[in-house]
Tab-separated table of N, CA and C in Angstrom:
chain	number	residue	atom	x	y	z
A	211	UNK	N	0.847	-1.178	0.000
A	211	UNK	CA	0.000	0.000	0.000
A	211	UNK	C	0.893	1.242	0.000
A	212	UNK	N	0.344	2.447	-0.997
A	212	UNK	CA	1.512	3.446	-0.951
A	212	UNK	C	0.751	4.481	-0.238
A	213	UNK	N	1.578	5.558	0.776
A	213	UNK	CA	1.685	6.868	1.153
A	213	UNK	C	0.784	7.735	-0.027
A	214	UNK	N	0.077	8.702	0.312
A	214	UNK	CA	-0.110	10.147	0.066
A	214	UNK	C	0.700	10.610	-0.498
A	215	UNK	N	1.915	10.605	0.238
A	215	UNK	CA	3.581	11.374	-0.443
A	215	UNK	C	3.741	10.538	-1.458
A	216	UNK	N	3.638	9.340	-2.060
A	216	UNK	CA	3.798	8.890	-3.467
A	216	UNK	C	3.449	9.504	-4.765
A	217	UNK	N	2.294	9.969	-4.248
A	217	UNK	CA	1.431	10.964	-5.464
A	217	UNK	C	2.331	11.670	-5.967
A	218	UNK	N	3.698	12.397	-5.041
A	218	UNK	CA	4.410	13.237	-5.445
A	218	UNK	C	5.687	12.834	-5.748
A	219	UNK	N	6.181	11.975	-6.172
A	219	UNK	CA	7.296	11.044	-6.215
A	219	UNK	C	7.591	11.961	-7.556
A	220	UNK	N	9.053	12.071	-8.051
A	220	UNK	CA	9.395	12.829	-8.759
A	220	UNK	C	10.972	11.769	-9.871
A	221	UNK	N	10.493	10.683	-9.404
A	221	UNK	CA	11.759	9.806	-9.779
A	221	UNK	C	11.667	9.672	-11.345
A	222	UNK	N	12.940	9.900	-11.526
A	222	UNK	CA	13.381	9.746	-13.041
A	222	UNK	C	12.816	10.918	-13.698
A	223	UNK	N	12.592	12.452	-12.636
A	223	UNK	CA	12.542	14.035	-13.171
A	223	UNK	C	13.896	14.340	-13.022
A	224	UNK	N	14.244	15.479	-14.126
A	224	UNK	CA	15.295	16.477	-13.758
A	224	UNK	C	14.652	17.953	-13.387
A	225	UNK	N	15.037	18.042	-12.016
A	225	UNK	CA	14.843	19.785	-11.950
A	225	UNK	C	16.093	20.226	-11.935
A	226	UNK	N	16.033	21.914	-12.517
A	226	UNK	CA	16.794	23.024	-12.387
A	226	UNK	C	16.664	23.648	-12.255
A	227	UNK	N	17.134	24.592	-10.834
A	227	UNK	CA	16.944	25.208	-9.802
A	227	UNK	C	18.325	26.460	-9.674
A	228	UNK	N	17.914	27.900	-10.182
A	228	UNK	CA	18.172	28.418	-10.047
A	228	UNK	C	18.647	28.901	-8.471
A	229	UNK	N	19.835	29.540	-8.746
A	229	UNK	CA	19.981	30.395	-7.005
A	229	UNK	C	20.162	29.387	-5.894
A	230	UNK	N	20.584	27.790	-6.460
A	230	UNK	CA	20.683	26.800	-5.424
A	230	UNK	C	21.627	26.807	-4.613
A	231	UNK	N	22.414	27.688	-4.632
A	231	UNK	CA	23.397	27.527	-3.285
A	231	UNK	C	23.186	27.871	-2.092
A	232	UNK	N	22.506	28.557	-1.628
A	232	UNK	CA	21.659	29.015	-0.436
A	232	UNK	C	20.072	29.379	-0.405
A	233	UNK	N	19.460	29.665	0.552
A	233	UNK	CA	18.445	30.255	1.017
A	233	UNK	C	17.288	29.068	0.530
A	234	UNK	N	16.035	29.800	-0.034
A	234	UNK	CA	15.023	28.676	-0.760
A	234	UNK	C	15.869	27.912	-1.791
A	235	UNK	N	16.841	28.316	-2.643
A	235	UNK	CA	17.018	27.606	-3.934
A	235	UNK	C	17.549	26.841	-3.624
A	236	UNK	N	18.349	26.072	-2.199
A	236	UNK	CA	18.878	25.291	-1.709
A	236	UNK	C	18.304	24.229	-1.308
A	237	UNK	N	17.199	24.952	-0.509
A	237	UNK	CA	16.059	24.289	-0.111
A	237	UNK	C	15.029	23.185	-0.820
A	238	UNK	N	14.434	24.226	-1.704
A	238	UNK	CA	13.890	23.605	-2.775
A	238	UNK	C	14.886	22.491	-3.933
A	239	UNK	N	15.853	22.906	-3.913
A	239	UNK	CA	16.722	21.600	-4.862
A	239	UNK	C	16.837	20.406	-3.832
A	240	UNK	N	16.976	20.782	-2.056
A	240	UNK	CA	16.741	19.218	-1.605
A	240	UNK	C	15.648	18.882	-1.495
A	241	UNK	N	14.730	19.385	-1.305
A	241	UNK	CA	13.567	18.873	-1.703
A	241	UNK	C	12.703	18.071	-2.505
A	242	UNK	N	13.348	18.711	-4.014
A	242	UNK	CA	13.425	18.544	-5.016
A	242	UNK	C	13.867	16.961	-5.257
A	243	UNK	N	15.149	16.780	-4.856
A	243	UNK	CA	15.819	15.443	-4.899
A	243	UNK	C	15.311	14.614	-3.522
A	244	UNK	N	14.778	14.716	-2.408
A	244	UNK	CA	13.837	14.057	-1.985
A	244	UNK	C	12.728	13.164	-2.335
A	245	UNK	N	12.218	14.061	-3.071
A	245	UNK	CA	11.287	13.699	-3.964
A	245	UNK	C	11.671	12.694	-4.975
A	246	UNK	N	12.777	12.495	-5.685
A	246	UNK	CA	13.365	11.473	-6.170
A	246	UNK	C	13.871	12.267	-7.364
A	247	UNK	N	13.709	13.568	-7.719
A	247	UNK	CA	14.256	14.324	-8.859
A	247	UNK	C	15.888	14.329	-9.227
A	248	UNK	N	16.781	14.246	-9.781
A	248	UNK	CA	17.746	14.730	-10.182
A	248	UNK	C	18.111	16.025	-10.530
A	249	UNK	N	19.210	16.914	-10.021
A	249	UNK	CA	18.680	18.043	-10.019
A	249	UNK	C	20.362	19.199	-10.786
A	250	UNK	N	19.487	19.770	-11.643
A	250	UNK	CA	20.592	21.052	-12.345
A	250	UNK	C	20.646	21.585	-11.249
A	251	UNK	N	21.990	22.238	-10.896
A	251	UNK	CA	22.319	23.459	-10.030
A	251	UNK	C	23.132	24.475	-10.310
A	252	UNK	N	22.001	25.608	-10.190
A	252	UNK	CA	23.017	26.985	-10.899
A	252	UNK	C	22.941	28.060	-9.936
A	253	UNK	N	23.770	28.589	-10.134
A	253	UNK	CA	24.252	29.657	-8.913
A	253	UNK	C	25.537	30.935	-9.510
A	254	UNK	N	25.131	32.174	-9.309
A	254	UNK	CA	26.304	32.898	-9.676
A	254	UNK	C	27.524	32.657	-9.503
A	255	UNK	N	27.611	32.199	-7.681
A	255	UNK	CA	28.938	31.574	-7.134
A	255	UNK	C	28.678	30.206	-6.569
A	256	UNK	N	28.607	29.660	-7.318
A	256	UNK	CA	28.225	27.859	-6.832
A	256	UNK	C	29.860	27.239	-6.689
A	257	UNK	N	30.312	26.515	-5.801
A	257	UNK	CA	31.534	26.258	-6.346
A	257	UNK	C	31.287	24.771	-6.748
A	258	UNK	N	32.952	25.150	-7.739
A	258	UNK	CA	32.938	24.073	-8.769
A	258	UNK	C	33.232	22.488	-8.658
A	259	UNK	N	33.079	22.171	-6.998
A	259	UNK	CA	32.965	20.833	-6.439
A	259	UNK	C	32.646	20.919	-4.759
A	260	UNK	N	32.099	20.039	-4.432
A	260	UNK	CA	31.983	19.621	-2.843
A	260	UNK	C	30.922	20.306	-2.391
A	261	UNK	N	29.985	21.110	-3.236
A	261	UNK	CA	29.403	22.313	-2.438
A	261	UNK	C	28.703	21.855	-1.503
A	262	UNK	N	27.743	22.627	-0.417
A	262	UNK	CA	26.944	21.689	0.789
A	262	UNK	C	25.429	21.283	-0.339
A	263	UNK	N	25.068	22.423	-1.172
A	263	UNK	CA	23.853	21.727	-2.506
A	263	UNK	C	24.308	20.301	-2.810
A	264	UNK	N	25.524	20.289	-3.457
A	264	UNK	CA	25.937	18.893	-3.882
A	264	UNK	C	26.176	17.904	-3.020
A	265	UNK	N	26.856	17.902	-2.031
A	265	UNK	CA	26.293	17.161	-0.805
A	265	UNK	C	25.460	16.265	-0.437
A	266	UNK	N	24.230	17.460	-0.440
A	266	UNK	CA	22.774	16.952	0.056
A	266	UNK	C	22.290	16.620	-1.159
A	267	UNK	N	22.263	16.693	-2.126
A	267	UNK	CA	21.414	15.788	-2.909
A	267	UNK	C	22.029	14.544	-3.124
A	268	UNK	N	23.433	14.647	-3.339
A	268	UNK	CA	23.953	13.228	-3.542
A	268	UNK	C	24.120	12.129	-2.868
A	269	UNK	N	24.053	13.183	-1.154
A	269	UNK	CA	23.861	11.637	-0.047
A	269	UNK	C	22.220	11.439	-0.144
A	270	UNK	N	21.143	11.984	-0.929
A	270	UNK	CA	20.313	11.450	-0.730
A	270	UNK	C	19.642	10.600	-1.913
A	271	UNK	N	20.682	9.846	-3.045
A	271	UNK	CA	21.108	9.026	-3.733
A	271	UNK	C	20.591	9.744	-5.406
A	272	UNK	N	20.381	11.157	-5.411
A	272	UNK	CA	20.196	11.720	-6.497
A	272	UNK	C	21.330	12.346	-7.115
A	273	UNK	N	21.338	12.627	-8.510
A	273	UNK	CA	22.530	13.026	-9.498
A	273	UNK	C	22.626	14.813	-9.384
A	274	UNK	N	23.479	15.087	-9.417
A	274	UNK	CA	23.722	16.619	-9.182
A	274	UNK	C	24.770	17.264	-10.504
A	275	UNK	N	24.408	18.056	-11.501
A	275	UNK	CA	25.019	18.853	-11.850
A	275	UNK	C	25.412	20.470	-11.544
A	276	UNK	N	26.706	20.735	-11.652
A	276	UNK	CA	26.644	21.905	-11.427
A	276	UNK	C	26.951	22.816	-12.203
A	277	UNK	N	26.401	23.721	-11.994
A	277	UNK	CA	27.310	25.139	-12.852
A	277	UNK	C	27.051	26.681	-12.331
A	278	UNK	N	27.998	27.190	-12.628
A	278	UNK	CA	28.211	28.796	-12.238
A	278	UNK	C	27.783	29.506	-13.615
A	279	UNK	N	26.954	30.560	-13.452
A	279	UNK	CA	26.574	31.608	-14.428
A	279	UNK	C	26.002	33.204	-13.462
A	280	UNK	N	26.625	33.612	-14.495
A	280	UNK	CA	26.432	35.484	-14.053
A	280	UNK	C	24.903	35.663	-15.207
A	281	UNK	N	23.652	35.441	-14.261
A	281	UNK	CA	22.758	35.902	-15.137
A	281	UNK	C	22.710	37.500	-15.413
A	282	UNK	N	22.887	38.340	-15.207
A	282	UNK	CA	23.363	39.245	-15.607
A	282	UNK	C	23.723	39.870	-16.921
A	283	UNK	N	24.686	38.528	-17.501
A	283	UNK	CA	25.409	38.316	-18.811
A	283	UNK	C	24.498	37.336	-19.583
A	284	UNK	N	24.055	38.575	-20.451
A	284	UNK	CA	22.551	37.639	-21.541
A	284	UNK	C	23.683	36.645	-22.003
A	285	UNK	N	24.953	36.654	-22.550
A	285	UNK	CA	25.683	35.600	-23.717
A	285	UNK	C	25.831	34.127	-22.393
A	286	UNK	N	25.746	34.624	-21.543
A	286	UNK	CA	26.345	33.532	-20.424
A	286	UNK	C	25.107	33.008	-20.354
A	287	UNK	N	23.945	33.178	-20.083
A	287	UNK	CA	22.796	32.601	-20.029
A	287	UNK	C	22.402	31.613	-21.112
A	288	UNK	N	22.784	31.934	-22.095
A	288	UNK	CA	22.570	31.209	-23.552
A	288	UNK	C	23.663	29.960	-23.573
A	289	UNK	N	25.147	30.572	-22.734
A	289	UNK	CA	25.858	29.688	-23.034
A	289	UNK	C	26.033	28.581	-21.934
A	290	UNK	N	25.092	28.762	-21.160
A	290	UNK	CA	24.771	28.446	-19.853
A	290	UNK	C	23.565	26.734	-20.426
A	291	UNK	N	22.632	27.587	-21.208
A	291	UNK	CA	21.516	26.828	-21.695
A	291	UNK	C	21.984	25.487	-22.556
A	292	UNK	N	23.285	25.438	-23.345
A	292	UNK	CA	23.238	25.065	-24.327
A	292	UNK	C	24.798	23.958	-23.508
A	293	UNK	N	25.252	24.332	-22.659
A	293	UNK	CA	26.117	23.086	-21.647
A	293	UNK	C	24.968	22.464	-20.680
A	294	UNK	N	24.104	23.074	-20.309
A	294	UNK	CA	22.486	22.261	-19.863
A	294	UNK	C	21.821	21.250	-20.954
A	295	UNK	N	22.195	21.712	-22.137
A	295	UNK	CA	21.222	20.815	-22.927
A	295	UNK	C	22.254	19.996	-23.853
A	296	UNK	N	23.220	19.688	-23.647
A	296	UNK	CA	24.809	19.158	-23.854
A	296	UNK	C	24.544	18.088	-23.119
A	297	UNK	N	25.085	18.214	-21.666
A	297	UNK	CA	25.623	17.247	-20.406
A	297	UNK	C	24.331	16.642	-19.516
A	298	UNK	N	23.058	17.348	-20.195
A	298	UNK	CA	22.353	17.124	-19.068
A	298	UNK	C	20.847	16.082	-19.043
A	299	UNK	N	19.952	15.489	-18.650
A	299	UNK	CA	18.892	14.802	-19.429
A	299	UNK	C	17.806	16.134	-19.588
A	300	UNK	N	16.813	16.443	-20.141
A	300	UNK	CA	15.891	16.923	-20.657
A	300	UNK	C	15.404	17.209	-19.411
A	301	UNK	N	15.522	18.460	-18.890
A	301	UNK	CA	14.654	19.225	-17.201
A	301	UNK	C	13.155	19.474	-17.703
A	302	UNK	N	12.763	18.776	-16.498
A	302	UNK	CA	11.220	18.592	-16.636
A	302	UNK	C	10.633	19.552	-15.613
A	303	UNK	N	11.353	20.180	-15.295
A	303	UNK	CA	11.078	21.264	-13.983
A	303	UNK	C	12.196	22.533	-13.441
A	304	UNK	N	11.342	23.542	-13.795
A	304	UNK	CA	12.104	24.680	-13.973
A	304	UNK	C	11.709	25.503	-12.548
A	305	UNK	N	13.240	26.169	-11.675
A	305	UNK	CA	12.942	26.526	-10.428
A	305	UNK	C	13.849	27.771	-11.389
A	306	UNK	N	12.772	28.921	-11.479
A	306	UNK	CA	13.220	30.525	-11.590
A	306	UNK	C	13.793	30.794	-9.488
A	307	UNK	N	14.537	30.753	-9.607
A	307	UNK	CA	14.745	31.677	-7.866
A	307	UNK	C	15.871	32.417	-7.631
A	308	UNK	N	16.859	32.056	-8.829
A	308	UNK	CA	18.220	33.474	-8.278
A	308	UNK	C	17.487	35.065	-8.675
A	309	UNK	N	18.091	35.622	-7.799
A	309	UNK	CA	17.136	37.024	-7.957
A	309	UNK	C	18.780	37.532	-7.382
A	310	UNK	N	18.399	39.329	-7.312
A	310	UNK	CA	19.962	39.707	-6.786
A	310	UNK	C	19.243	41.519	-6.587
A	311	UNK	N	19.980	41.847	-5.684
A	311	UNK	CA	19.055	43.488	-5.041
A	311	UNK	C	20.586	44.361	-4.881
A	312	UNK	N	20.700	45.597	-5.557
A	312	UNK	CA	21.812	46.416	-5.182
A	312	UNK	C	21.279	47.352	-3.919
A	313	UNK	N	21.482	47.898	-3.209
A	313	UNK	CA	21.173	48.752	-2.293
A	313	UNK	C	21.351	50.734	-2.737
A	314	UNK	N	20.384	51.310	-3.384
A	314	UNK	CA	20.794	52.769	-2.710
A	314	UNK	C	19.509	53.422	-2.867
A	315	UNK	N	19.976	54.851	-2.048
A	315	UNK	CA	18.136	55.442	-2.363
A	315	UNK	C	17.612	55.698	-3.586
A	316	UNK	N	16.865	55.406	-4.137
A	316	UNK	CA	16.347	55.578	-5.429
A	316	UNK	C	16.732	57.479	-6.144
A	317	UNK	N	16.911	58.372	-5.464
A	317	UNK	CA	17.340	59.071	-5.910
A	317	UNK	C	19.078	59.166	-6.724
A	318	UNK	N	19.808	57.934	-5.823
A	318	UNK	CA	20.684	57.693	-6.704
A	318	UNK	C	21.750	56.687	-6.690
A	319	UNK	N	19.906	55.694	-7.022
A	319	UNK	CA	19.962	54.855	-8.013
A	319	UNK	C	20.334	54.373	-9.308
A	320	UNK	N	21.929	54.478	-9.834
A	320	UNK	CA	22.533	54.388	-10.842
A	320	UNK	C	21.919	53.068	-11.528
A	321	UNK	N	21.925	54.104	-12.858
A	321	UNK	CA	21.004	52.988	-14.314
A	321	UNK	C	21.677	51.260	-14.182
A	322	UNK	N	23.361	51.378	-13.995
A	322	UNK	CA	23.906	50.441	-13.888
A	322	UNK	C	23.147	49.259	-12.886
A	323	UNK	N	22.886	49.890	-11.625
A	323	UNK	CA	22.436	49.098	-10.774
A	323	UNK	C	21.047	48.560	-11.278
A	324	UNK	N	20.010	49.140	-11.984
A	324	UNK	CA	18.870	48.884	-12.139
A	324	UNK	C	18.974	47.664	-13.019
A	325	UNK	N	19.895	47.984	-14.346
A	325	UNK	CA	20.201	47.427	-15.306
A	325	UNK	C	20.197	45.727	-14.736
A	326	UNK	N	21.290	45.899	-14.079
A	326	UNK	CA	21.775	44.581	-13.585
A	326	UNK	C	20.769	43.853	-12.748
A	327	UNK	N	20.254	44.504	-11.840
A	327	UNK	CA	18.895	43.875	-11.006
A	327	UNK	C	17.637	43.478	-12.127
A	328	UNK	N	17.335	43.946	-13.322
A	328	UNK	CA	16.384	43.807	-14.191
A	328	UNK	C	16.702	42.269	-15.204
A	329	UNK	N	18.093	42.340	-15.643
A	329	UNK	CA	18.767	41.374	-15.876
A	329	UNK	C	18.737	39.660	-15.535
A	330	UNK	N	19.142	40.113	-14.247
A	330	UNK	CA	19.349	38.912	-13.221
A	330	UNK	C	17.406	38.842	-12.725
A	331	UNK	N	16.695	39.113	-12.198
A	331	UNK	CA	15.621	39.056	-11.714
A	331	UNK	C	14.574	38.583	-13.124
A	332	UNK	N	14.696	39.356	-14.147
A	332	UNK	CA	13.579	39.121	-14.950
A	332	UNK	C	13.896	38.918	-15.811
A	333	UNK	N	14.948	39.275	-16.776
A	333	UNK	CA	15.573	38.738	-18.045
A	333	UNK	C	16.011	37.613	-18.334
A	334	UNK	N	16.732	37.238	-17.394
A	334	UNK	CA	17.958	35.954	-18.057
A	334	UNK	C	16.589	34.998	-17.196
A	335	UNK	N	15.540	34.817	-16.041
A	335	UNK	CA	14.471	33.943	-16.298
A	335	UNK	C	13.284	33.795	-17.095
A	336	UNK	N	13.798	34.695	-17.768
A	336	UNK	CA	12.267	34.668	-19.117
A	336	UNK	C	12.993	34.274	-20.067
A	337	UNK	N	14.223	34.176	-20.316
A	337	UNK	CA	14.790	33.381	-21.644
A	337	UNK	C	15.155	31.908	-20.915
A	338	UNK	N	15.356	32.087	-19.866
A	338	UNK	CA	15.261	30.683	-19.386
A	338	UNK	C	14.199	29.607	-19.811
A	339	UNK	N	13.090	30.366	-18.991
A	339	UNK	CA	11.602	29.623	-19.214
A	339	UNK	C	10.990	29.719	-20.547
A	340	UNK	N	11.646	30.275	-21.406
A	340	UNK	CA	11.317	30.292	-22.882
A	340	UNK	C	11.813	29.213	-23.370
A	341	UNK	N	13.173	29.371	-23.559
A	341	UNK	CA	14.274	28.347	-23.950
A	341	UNK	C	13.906	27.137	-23.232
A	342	UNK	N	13.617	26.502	-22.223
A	342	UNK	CA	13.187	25.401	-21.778
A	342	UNK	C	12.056	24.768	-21.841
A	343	UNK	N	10.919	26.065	-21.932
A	343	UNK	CA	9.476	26.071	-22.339
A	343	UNK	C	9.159	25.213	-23.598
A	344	UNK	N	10.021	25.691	-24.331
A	344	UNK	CA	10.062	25.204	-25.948
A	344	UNK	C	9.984	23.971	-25.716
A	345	UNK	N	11.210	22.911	-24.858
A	345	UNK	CA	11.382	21.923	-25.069
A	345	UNK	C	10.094	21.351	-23.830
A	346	UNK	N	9.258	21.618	-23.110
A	346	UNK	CA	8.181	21.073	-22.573
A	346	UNK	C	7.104	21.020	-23.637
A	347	UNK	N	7.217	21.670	-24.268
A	347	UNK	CA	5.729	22.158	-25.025
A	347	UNK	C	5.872	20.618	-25.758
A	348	UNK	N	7.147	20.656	-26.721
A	348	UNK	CA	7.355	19.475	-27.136
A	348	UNK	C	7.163	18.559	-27.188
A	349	UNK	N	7.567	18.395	-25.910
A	349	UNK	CA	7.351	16.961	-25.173
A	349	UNK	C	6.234	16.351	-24.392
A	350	UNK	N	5.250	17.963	-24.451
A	350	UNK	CA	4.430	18.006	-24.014
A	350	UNK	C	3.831	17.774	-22.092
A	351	UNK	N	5.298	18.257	-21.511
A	351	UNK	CA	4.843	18.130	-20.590
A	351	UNK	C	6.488	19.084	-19.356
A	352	UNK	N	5.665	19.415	-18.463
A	352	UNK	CA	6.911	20.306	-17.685
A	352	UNK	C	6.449	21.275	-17.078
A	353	UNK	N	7.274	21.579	-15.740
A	353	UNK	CA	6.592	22.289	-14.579
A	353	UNK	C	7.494	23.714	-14.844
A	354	UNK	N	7.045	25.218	-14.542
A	354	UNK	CA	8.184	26.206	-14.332
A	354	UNK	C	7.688	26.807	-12.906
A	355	UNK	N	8.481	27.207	-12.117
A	355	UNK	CA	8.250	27.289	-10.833
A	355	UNK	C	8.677	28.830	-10.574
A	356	UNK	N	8.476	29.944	-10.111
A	356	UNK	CA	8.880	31.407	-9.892
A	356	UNK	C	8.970	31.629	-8.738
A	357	UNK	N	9.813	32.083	-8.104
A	357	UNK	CA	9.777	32.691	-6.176
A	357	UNK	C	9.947	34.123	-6.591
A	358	UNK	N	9.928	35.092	-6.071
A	358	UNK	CA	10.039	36.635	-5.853
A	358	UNK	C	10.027	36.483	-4.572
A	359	UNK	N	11.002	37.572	-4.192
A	359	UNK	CA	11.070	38.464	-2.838
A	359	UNK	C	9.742	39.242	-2.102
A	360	UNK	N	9.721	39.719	-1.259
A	360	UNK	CA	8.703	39.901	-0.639
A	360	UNK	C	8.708	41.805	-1.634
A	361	UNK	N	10.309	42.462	-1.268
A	361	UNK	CA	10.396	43.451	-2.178
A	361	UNK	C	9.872	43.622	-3.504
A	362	UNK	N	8.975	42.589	-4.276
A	362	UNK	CA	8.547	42.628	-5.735
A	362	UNK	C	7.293	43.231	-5.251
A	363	UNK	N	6.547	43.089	-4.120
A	363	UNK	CA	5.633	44.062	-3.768
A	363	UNK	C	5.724	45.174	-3.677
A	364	UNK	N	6.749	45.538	-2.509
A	364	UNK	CA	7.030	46.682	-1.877
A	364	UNK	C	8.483	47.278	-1.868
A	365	UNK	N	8.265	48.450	-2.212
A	365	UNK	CA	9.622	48.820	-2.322
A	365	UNK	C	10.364	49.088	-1.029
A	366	UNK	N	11.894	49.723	-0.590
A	366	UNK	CA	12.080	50.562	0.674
A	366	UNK	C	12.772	51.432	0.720
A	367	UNK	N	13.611	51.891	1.438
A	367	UNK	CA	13.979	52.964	1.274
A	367	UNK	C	15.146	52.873	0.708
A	368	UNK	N	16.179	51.511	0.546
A	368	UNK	CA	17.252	51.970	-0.404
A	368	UNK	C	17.074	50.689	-1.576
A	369	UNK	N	15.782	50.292	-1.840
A	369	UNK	CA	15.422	49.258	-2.641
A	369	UNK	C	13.998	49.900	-3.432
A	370	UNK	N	14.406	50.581	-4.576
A	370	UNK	CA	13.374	51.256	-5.187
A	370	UNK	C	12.698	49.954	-6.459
């Protein structure tokens, strides 16, 4: 007789999980591989072996790739996509969650800073979920997952 929690069994999925080196994206990638998923891991500064992400999914008998990308850098995102779809099996589940916040008062708030927060937050995951989208539609099947900050509501005083 199976568990409730079976319903959600995720074995023989790949997720990729943005922002997995700490906080939720950490979280959610063990989770993720709990569930029985195999899991992409990307991170601006992920390091390039032993990390505690890689760790925990692998003592919990799931496959872990890793990689470092500056979403930021539209060419890195693309070139990011295309060593994902190289080395990796076909991600059936897309975790949008690296996000990134510069700090100053909006009066001066340099374009640079905006630039880069617009980039990383909303750009390089909409070509993500495009570029990966494509290949669900396909296949006809695939999850995309979004977190935002509580700040996507509300602004503050040095977070315009």
């Amino acid at each position: 007789m199976s568990g409730a929690l079976d319903l959600f069994r995720l074995d023989g999925k790949t997720a990729l999980v943005t922002g997995c080196r700490r906080g939720i994206g950490k979280a959610m990638a063990e989770a993720l591989a709990e569930a029985g998923a195999d899991i992409v891991g990307v991170s601006a500064s992920l390091e390039p072996n032993g990390s505690e992400i890689e760790k925990a999914v692998t003592a919990l008998g799931r496959k872990f790739w890793r990689f470092a990308c500056d979403f930021a850098d539209r060419k890195a995102v693309y070139k990011f996509l295309a060593h994902v779809e190289a080395k990796c099996p076909p991600v059936d589940i897309l975790v949008n969650n690296a996000g990134t916040i510069l700090r100053k008062p909006a009066a001066e708030h340099p374009d640079e800073y905006w630039d880069k927060i617009i980039e990383v937050n909303l750009s390089s995951q909409f070509v993500l979920t495009r570029e990966l989208g494509k290949r669900m539609i396909g296949r006809g099947s695939g999850k995309v997952i979004f977190t935002a900050s509580l700040l996507t509501f509300q602004g503050g005083i040095t977070v315009p």
